[in-house]
XYZ file of N, CA, C and O in Angstrom:
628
model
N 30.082 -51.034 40.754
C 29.555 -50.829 39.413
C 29.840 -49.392 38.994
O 29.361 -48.618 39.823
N 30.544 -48.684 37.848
C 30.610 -48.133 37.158
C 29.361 -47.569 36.854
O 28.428 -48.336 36.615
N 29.192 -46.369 36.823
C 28.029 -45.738 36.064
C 28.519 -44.146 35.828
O 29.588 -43.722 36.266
N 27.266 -43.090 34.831
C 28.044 -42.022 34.403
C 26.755 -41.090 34.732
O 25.735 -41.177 34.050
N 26.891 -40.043 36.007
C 26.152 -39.501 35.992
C 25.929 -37.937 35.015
O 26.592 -36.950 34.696
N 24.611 -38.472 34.832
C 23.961 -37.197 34.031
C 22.728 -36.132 33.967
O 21.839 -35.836 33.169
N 23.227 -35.672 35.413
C 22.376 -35.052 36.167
C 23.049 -33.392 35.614
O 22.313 -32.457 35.298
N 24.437 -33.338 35.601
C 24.521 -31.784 34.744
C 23.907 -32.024 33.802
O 22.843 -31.426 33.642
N 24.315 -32.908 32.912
C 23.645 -32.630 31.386
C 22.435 -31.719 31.303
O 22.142 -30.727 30.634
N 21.618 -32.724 32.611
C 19.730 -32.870 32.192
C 20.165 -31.077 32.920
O 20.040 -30.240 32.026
N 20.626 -30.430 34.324
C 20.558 -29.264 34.658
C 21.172 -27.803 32.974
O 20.557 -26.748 32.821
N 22.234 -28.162 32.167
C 22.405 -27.593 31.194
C 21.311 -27.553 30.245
O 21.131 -26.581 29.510
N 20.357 -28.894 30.242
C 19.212 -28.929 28.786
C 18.288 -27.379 29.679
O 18.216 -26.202 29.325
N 17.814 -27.980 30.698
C 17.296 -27.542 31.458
C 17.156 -25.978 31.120
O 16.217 -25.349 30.633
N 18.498 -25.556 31.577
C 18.582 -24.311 31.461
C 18.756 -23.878 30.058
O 18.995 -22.671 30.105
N 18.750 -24.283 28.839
C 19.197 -24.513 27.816
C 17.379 -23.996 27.163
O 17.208 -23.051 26.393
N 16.608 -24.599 27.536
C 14.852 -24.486 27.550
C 14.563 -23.378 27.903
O 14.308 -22.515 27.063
N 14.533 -23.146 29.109
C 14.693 -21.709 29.700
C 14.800 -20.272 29.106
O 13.988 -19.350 29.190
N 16.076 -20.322 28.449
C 16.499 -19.277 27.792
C 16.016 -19.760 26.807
O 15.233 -18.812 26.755
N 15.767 -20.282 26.055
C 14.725 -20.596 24.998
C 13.191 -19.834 24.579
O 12.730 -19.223 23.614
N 12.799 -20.216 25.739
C 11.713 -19.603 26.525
C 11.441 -18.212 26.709
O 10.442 -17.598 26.334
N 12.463 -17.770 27.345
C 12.917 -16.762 27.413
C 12.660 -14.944 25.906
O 12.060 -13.878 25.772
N 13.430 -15.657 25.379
C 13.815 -14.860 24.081
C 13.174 -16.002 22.631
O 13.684 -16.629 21.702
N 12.089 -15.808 23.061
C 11.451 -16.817 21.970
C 11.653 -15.794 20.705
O 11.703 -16.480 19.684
N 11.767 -14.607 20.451
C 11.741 -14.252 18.989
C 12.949 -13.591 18.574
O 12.966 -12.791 17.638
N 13.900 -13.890 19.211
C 15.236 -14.135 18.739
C 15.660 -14.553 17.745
O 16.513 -13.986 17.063
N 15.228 -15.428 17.541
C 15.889 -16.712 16.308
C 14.727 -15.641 14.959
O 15.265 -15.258 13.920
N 13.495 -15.378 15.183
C 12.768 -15.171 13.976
C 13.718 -13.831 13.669
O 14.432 -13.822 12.666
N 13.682 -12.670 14.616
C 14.814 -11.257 14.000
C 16.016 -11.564 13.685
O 16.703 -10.834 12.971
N 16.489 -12.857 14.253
C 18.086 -13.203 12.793
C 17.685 -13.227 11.876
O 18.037 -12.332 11.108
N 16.820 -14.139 11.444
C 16.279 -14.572 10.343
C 15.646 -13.525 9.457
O 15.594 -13.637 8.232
N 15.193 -12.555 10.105
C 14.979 -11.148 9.563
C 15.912 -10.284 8.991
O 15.760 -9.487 8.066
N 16.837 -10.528 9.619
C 18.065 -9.526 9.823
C 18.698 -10.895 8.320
O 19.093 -10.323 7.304
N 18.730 -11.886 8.292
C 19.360 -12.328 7.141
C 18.459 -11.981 5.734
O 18.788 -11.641 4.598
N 17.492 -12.175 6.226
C 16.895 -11.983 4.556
C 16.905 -10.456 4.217
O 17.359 -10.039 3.152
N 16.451 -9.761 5.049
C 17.014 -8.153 4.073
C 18.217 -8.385 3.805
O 18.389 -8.747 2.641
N 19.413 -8.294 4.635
C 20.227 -8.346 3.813
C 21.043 -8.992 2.643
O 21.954 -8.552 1.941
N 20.287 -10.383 2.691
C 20.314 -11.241 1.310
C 19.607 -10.380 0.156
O 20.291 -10.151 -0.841
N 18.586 -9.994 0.192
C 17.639 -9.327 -0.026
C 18.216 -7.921 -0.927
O 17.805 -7.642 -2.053
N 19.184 -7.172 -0.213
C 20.050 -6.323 -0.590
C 20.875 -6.444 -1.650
O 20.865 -5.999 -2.798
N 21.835 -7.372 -0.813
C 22.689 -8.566 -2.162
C 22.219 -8.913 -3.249
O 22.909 -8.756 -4.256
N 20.802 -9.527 -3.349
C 20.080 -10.092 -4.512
C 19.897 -8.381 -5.680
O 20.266 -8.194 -6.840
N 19.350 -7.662 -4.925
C 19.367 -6.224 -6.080
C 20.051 -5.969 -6.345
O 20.163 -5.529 -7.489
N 21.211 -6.053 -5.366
C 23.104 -5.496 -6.138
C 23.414 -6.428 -7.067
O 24.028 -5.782 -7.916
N 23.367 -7.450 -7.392
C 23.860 -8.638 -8.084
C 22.738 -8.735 -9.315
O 22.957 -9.388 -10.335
N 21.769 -8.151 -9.126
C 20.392 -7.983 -10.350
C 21.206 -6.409 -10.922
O 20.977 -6.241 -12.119
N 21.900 -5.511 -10.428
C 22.338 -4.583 -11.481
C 23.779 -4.569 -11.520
O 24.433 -3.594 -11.891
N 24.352 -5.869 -11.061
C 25.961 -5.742 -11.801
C 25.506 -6.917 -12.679
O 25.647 -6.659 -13.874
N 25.109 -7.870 -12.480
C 24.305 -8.597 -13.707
C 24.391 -8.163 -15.342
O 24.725 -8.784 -16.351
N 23.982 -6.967 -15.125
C 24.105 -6.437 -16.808
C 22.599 -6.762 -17.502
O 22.369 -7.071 -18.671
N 21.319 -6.524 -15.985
C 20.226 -6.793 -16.805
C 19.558 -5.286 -16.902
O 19.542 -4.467 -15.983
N 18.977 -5.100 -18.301
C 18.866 -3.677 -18.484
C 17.048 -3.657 -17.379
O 15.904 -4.038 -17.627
N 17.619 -3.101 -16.375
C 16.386 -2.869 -15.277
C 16.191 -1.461 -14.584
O 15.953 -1.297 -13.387
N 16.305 -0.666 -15.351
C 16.449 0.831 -15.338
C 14.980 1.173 -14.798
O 14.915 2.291 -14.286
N 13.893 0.504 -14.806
C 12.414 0.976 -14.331
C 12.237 0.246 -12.678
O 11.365 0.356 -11.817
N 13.494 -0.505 -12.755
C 13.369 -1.482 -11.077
C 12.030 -2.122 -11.118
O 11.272 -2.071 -10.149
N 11.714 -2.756 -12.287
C 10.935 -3.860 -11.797
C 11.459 -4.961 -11.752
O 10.497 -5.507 -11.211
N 12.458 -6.074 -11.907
C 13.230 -6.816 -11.191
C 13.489 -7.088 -10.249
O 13.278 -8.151 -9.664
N 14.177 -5.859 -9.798
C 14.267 -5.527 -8.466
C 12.926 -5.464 -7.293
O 13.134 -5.552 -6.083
N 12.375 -5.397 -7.533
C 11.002 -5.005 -6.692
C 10.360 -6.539 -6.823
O 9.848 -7.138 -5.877
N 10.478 -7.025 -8.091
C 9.795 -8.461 -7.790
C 10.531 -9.231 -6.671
O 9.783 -10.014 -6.086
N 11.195 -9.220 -6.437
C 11.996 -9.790 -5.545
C 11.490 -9.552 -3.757
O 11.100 -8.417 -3.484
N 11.501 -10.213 -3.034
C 11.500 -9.820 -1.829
C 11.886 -11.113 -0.244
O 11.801 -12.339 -0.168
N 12.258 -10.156 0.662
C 12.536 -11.751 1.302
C 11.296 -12.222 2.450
O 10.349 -11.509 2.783
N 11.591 -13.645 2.953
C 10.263 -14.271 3.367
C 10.990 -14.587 4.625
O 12.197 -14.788 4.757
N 10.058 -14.600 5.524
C 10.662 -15.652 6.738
C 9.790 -16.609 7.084
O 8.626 -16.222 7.188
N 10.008 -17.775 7.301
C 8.695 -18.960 7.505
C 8.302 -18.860 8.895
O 9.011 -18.386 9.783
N 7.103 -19.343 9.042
C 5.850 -18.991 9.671
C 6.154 -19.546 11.298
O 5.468 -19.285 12.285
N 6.985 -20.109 11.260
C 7.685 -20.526 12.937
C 9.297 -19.658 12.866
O 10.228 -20.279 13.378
N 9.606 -18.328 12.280
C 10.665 -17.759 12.295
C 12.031 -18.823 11.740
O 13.221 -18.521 11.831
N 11.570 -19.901 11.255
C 13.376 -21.064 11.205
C 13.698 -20.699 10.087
O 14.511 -21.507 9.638
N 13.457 -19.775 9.281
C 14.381 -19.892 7.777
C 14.117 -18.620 7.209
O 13.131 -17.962 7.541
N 14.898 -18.262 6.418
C 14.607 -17.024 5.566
C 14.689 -17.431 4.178
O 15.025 -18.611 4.073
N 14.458 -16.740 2.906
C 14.681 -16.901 1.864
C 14.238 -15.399 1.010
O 13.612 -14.548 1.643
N 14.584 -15.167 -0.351
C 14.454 -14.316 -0.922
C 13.809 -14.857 -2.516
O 14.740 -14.798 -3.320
N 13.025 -15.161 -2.929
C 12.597 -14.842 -3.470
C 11.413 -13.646 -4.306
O 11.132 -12.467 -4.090
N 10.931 -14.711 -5.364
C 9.884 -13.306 -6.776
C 8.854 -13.394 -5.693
O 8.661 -14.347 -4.938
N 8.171 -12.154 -5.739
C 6.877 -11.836 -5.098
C 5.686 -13.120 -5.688
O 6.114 -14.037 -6.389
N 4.363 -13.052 -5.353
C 3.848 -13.823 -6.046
C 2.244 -12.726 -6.219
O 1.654 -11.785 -5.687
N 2.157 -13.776 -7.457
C 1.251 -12.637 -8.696
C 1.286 -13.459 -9.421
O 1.895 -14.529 -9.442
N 0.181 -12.679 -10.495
C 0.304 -13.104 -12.112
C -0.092 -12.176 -12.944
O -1.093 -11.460 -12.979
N 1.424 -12.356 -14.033
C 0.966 -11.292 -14.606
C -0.517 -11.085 -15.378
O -1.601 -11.384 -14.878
N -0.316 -10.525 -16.660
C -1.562 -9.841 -17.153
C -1.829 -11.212 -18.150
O -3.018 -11.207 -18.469
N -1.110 -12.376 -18.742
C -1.172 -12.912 -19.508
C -0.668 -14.387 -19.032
O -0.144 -15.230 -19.760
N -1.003 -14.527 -17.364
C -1.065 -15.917 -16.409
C 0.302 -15.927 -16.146
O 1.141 -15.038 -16.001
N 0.339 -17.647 -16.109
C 1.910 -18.099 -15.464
C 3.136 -17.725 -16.001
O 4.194 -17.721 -15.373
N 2.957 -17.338 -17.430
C 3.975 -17.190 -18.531
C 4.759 -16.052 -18.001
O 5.990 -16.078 -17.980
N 4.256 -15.339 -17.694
C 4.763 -13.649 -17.528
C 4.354 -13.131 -15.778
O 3.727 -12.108 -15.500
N 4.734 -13.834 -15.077
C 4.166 -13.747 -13.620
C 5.934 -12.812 -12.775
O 6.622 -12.382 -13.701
N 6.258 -12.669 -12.072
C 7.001 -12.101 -11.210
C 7.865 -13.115 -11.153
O 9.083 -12.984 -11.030
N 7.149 -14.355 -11.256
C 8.278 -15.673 -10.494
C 9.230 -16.397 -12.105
O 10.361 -16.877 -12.191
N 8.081 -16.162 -13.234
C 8.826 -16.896 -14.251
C 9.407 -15.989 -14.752
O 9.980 -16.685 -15.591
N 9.833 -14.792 -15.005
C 10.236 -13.920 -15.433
C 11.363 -14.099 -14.396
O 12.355 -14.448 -15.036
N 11.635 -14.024 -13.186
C 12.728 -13.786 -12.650
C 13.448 -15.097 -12.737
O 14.554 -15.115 -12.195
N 13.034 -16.199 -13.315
C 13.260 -17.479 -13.449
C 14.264 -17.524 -14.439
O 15.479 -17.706 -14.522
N 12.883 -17.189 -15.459
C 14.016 -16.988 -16.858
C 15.224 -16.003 -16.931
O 16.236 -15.968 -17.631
N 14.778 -15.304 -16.048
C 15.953 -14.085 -15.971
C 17.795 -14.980 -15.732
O 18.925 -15.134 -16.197
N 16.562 -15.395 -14.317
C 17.944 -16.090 -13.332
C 19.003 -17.701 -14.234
O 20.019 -18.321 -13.918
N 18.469 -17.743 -14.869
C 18.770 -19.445 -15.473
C 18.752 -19.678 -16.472
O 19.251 -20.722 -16.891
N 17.936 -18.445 -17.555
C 17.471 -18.798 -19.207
C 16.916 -19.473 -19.033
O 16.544 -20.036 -18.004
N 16.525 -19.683 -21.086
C 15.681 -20.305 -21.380
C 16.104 -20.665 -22.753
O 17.048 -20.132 -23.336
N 15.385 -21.557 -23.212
C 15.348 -22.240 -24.608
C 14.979 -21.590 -25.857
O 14.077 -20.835 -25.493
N 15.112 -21.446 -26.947
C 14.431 -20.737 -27.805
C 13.985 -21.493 -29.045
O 14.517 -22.352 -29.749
N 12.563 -20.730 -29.060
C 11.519 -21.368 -29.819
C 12.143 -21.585 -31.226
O 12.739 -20.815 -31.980
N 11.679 -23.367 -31.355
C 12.614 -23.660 -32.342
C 11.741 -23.056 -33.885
O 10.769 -22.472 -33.405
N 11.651 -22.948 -35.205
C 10.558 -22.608 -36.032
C 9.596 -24.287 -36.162
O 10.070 -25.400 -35.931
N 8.485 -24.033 -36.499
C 7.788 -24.641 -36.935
C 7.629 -25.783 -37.795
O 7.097 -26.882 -37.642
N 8.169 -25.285 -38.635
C 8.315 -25.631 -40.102
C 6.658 -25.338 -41.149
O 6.513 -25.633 -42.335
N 5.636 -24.705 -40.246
C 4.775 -24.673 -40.863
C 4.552 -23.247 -41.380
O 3.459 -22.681 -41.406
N 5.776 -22.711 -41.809
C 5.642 -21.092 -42.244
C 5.704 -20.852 -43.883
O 6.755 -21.110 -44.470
N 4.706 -20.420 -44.511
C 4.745 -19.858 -45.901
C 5.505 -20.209 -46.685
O 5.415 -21.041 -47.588
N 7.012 -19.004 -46.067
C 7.931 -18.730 -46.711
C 8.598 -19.473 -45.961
O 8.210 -19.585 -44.798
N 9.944 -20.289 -46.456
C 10.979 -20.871 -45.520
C 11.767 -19.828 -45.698
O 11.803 -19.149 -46.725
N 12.811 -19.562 -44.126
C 13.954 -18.697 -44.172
C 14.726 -19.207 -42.842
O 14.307 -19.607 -41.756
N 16.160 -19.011 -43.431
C 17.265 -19.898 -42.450
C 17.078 -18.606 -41.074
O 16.993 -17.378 -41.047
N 17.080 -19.537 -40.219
C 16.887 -19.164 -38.550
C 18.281 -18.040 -37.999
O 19.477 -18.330 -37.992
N 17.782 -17.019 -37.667
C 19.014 -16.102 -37.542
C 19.675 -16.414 -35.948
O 20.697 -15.929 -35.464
N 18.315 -17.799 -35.077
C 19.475 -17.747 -33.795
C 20.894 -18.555 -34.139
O 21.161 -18.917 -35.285
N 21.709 -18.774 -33.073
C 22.813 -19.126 -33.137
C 23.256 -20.222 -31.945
O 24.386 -20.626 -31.673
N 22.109 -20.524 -31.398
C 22.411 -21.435 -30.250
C 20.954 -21.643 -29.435
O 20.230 -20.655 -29.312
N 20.646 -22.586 -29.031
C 19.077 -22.900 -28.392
C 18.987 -22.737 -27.231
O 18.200 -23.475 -26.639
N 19.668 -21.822 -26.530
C 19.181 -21.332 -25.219
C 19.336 -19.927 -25.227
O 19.998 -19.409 -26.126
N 18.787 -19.212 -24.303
C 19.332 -17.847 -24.122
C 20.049 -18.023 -22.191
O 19.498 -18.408 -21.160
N 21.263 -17.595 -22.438
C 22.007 -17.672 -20.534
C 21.444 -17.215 -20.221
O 20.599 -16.481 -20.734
N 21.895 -17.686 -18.337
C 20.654 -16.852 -17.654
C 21.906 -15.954 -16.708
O 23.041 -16.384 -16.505
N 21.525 -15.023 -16.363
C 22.156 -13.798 -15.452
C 23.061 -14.641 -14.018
O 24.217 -14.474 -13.629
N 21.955 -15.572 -13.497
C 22.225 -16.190 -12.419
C 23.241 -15.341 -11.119
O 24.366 -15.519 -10.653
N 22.043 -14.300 -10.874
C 22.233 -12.871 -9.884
C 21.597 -14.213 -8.511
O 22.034 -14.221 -7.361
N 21.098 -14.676 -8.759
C 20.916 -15.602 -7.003
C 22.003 -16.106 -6.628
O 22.473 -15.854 -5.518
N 22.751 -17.135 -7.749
C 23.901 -17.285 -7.559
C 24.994 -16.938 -7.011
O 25.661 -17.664 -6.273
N 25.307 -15.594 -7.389
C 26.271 -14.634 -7.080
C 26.065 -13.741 -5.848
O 26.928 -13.071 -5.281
N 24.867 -13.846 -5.561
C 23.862 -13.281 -4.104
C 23.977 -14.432 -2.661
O 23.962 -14.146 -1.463
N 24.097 -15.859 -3.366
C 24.555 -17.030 -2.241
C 25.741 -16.658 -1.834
O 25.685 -16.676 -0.604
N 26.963 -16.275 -2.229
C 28.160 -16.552 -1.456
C 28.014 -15.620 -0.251
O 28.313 -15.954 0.896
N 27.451 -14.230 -0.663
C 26.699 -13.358 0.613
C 26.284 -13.914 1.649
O 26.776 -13.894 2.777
N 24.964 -14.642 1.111
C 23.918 -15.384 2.223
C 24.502 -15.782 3.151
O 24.282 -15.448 4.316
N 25.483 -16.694 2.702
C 26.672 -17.384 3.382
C 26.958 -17.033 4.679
O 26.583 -17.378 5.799
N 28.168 -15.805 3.936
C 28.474 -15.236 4.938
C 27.702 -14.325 6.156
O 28.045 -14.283 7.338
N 26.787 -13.749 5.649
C 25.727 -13.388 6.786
C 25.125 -14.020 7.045
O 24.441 -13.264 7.735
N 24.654 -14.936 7.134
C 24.310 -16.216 8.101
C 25.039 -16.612 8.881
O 24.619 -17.168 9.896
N 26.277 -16.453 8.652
C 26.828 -17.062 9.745
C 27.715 -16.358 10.514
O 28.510 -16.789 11.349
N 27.422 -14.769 10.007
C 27.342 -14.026 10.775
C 26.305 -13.439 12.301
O 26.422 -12.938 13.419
N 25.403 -13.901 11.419
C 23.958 -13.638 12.635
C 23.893 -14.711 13.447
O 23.804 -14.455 14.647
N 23.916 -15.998 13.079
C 24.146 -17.166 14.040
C 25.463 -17.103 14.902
O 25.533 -17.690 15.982
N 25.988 -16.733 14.640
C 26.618 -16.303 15.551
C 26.693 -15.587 16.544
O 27.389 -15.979 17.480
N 25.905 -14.161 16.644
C 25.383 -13.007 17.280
C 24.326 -13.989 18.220
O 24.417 -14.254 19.419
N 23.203 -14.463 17.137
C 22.468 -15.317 18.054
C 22.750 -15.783 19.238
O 22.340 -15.357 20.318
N 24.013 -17.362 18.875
C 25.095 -17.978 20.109
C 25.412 -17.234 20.604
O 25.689 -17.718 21.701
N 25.707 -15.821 20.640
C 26.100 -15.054 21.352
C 25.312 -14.832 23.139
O 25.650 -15.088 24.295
N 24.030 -14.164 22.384
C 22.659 -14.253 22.715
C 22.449 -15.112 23.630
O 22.200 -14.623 24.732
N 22.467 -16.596 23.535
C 22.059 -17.505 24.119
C 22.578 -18.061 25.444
O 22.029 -18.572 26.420
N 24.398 -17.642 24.968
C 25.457 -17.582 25.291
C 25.273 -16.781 27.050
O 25.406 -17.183 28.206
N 24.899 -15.456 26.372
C 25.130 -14.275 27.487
C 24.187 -15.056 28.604
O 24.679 -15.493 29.644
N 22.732 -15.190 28.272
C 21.179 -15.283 28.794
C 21.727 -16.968 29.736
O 21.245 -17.353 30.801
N 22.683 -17.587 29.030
C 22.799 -18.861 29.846
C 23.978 -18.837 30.987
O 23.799 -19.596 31.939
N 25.187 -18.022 30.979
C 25.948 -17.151 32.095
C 25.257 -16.611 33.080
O 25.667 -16.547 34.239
N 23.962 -16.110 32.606
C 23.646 -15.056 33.669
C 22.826 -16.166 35.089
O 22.435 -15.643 36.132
C-alpha cells in the first residue's frame, strides 16, 4: 500500500509555531513601520494635492492606526467632532476633501429669483488617499518581506 508520509510537514508547522511564539510582536512593528510611513505619503500627497492647508490642519487630522491584535494598519481622520457635530468633524471634512461633494441645489423658496452662478453639481475631490495607495503598496510589501525575512532567519537557526 502506497501512502505519503507527513511527519516533516507536521515537524516544519511545528517549528513554524515556535518562531511564532517566539517574536510575537514582530508582525505588530511591521505594521507600525507601514502605517507611519503610509502616514507620511498621505501628508505629501495632501500638499501636492493643491489643497490650500498652510495652518496643517489636514494634515494633522490624519493619523495611522494599527488594530488591536497588531494584523493591519491603516491611516486614517482622527476621530472627534467638530464644534457644529458630524457635519464638520475631522473625518467628514477629510471625506469631502478626499472625494467631494455635491452642491446645494437652490430652493426655489427665495424672494428674489436669480440664475445659479454654479456650473456643475459636484465639487472634485483631491483624492490624496488615492495617490498615497500606490505607496502603501509598495511598502507593504516591502516590510513583509523584511518580516519573511525574520521568520526566515529564526526558522534556519
Amino acid at each position: 500500500m502506497q501512502s505519503v508520509d507527513l511527519k516533516q510537514l507536521e515537524a516544519i508547522t511545528g517549528d513554524f509555531e515556535n518562531v511564532l511564539r517566539e517574536i510575537p510582536g514582530a508582525r505588530r512593528e511591521m505594521h507600525e513601520r507601514v502605517g507611519a510611513a503610509v502616514l507620511s505619503s498621505v501628508r505629501a500627497e495632501i500638499d501636492a494635492s493643491g489643497i490650500n492647508d498652510a495652518s496643517g490642519h489636514i494634515k494633522r487630522y490624519q493619523e495611522d492606526y494599527v488594530g488591536t491584535g497588531g494584523g493591519y494598519a491603516a491611516v486614517r481622520a482622527v476621530k472627534g467632532q467638530g464644534p457644529n457635530g458630524a457635519a464638520d468633524s475631522p473625518g467628514a471634512i477629510t471625506n469631502y476633501l478626499a472625494k467631494g461633494h455635491s452642491i446645494r441645489r437652490p430652493t426655489g423658496n427665495a424672494a428674489v429669483r436669480r440664475k445659479s452662478r454654479a456650473r456643475k453639481q459636484y465639487v472634485d475631490g483631491y483624492h490624496f488617499y488615492d495617490a498615497a495607495r500606490r505607496d502603501a503598496e509598495r511598502v507593504a510589501y516591502s516590510e513583509a518581506e523584511r518580516y519573511a525575512k525574520t521568520i526566515a532567519g529564526k526558522l534556519s537557526d
